[in-house]
GROMACS .gro file of C-alpha atoms in nm:
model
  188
    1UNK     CA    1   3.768   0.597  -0.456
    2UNK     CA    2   4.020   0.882  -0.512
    3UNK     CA    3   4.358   0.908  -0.352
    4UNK     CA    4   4.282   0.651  -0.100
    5UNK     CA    5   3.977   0.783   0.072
    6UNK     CA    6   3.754   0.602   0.199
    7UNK     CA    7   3.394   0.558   0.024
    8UNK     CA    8   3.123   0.624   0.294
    9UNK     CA    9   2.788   0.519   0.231
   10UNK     CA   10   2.482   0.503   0.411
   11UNK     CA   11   2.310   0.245   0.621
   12UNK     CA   12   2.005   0.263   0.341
   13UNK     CA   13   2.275   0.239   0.085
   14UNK     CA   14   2.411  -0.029   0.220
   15UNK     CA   15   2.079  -0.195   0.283
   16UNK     CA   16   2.000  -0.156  -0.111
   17UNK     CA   17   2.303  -0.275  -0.224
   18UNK     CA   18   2.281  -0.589   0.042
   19UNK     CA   19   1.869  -0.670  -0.105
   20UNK     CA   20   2.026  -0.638  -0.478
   21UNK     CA   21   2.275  -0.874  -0.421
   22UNK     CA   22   2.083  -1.145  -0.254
   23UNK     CA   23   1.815  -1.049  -0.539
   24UNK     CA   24   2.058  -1.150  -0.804
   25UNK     CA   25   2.192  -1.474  -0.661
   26UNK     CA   26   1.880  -1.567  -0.701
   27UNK     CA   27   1.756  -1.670  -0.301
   28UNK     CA   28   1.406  -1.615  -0.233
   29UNK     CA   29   1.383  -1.275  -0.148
   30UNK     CA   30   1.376  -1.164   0.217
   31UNK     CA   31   1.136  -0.884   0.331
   32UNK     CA   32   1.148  -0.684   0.675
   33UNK     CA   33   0.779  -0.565   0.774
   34UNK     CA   34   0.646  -0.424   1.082
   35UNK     CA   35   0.254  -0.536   1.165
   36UNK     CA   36   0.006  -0.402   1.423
   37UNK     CA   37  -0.315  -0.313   1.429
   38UNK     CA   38  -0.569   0.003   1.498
   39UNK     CA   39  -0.875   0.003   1.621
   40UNK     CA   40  -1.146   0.325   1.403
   41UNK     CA   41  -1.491   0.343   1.553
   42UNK     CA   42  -1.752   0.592   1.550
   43UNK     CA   43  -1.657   0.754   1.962
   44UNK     CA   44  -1.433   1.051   1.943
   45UNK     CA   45  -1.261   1.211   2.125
   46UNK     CA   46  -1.266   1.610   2.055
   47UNK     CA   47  -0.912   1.768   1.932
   48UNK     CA   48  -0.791   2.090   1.952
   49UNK     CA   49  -0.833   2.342   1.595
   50UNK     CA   50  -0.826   2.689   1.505
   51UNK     CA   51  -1.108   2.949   1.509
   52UNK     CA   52  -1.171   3.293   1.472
   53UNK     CA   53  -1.042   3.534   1.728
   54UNK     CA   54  -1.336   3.550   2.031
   55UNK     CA   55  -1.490   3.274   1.913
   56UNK     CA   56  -1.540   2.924   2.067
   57UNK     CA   57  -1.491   2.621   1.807
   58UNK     CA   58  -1.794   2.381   1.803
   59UNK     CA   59  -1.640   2.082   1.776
   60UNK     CA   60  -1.893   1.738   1.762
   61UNK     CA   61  -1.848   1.449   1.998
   62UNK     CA   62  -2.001   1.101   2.056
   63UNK     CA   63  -1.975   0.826   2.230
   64UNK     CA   64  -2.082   0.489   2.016
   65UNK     CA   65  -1.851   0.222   2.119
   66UNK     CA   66  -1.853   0.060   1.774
   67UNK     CA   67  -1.476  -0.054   1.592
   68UNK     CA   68  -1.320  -0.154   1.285
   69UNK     CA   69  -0.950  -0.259   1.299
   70UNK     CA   70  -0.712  -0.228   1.056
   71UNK     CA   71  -0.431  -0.518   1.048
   72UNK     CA   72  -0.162  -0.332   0.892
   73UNK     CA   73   0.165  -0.463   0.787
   74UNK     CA   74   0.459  -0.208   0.596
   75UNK     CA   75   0.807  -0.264   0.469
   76UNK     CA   76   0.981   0.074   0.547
   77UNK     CA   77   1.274   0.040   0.335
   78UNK     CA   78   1.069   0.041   0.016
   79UNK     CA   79   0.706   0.180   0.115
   80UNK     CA   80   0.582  -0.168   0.037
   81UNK     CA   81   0.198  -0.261   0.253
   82UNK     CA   82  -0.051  -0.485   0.316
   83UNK     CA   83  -0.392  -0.355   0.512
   84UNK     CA   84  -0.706  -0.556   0.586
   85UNK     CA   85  -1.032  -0.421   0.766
   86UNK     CA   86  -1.163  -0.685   1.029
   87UNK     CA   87  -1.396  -0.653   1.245
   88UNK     CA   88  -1.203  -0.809   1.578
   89UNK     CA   89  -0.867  -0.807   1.728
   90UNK     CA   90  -0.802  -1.202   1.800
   91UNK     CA   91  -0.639  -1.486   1.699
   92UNK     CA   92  -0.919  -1.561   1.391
   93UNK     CA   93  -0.827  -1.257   1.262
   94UNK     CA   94  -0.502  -1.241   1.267
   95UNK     CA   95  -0.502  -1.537   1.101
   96UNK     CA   96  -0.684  -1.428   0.828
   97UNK     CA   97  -0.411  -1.145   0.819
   98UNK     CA   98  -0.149  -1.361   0.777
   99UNK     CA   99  -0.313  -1.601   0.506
  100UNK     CA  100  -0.307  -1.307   0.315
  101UNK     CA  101   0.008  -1.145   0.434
  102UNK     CA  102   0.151  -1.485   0.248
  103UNK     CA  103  -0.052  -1.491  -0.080
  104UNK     CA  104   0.044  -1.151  -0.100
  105UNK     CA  105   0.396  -1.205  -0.095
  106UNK     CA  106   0.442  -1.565  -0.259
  107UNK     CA  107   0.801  -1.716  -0.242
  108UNK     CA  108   0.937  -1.489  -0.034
  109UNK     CA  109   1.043  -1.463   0.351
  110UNK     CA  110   0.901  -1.310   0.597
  111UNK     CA  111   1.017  -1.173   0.881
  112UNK     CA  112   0.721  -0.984   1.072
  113UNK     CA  113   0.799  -0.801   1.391
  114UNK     CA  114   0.507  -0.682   1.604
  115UNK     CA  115   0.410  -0.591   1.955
  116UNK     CA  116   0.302  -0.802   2.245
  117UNK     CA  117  -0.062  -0.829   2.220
  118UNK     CA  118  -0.199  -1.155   2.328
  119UNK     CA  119  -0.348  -1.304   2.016
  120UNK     CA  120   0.042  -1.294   1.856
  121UNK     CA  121   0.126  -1.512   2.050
  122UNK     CA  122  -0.187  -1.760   2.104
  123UNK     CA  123  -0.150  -2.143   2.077
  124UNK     CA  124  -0.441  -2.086   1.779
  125UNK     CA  125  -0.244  -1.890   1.580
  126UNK     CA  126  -0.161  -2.064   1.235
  127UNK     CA  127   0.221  -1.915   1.093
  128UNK     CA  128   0.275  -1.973   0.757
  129UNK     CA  129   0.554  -2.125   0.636
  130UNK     CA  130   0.705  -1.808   0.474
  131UNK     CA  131   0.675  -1.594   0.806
  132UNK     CA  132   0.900  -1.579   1.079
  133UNK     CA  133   0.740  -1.371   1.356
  134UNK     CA  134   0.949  -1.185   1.653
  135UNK     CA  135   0.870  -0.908   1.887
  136UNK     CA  136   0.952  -0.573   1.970
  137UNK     CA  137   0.972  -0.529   2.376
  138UNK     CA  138   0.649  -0.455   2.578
  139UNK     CA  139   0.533  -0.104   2.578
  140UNK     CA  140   0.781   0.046   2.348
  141UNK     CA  141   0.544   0.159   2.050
  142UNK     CA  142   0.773   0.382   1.950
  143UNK     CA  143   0.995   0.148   1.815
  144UNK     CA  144   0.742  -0.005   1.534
  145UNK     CA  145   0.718   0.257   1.221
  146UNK     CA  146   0.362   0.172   1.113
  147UNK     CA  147   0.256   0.348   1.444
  148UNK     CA  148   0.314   0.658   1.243
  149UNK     CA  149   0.076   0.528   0.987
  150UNK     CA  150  -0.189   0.511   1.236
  151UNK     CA  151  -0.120   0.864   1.338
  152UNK     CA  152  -0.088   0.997   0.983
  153UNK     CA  153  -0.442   0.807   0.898
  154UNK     CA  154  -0.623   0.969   1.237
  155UNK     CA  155  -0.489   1.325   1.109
  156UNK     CA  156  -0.622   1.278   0.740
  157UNK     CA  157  -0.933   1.203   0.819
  158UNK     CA  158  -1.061   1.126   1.206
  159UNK     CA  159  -0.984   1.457   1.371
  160UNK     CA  160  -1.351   1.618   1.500
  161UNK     CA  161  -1.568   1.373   1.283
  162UNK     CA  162  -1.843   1.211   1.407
  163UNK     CA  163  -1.951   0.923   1.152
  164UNK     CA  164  -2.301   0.795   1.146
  165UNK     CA  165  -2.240   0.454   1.106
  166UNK     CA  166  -1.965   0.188   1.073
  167UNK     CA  167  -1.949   0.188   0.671
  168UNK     CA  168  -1.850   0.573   0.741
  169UNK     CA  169  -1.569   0.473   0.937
  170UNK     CA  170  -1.404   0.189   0.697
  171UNK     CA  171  -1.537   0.469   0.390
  172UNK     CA  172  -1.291   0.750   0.581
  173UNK     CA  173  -0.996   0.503   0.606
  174UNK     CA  174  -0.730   0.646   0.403
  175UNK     CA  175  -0.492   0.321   0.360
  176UNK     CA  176  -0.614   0.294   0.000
  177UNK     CA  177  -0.442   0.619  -0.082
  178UNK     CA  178  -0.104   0.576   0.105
  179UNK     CA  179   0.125   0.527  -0.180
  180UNK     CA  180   0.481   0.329  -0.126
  181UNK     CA  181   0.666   0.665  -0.127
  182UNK     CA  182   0.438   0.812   0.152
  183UNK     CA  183   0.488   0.555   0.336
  184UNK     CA  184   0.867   0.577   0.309
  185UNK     CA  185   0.828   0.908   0.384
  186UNK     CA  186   0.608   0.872   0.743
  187UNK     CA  187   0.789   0.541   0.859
  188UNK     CA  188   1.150   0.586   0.757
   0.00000   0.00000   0.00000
């Protein structure tokens, strides 16, 4: 401070300094992460591309109603991610998910917001003790980041592909390359 004027910082700033301070009075540390999930199969659905001048694209489309999801959840503030491949959206699942959401994060809180989808909040699903779940309001997508994950995954690698089976799909799935700045990048 110089003169008296005030020392703005940003909200991020602020956020940083706020995480470094509770990191060095030595509370378990407290993460923010946003979770959904997205369904990859082998149906398409044709997109539009470039082609010459006078010609008409050839673009390949099918219609095999086969899935993989991907339970995703990602920490905007510092990139930070955990992805699984399962092969259902439901309670089991998710529980799987979040057994590993917690290994993967041992000792520290939890607080996971997702959507409303049914199996979030099912009488079957087992929290663990380190996650505190709440929810963003129904049919506002827009308001969880890793929806732009999803997006940025269909454009890398789903756009006019047909795949000839399954192990294609989860092969094509780009989460193992999306480093911690990228994702700070797409869901900041």
């Amino acid at each position: 401070m110089k003169n008296g004027e005030a020392y703005e910082i940003s909200e991020r700033q602020r956020l940083e300094i706020e995480a470094a301070q509770i990191e060095e009075s030595g509370a378990p540390k407290v993460r923010l992460m946003f979770q959904d999930e997205a369904g990859f199969g082998r149906i398409n659905k044709p997109k539009s591309c470039w082609c010459k001048k006078g010609w008409r694209p050839s673009v390949p489309c099918h219609h095999i109603r086969k899935y993989r999801y991907v339970y995703g959840a990602i920490e905007p503030l510092t990139g930070e991610s955990h992805f699984l491949i399962m092969p259902n959206c439901d309670s089991g699942c998710m529980n799987v998910f979040l057994r590993a959401l917690c290994e993967a994060y041992p000792g520290e809180t939890i607080l996971l917001c997702c959507d409303g989808a049914a199996w979030h909040k099912s009488a079957k699903l087992l929290i663990p003790s380190n996650i505190r779940l709440f929810f963003i309001p129904s049919y506002t997508p827009e308001m969880n980041p890793i929806e732009q994950i999803w997006k940025e995954i269909r454009l890398r690698g789903f756009r006019n592909q047909i795949f000839p089976s399954l192990n294609k799909v989860v092969d094509r799935l780009s989460i193992r390359n999306l480093s911690a700045e990228t994702i700070r990048f797409i869901s900041g």
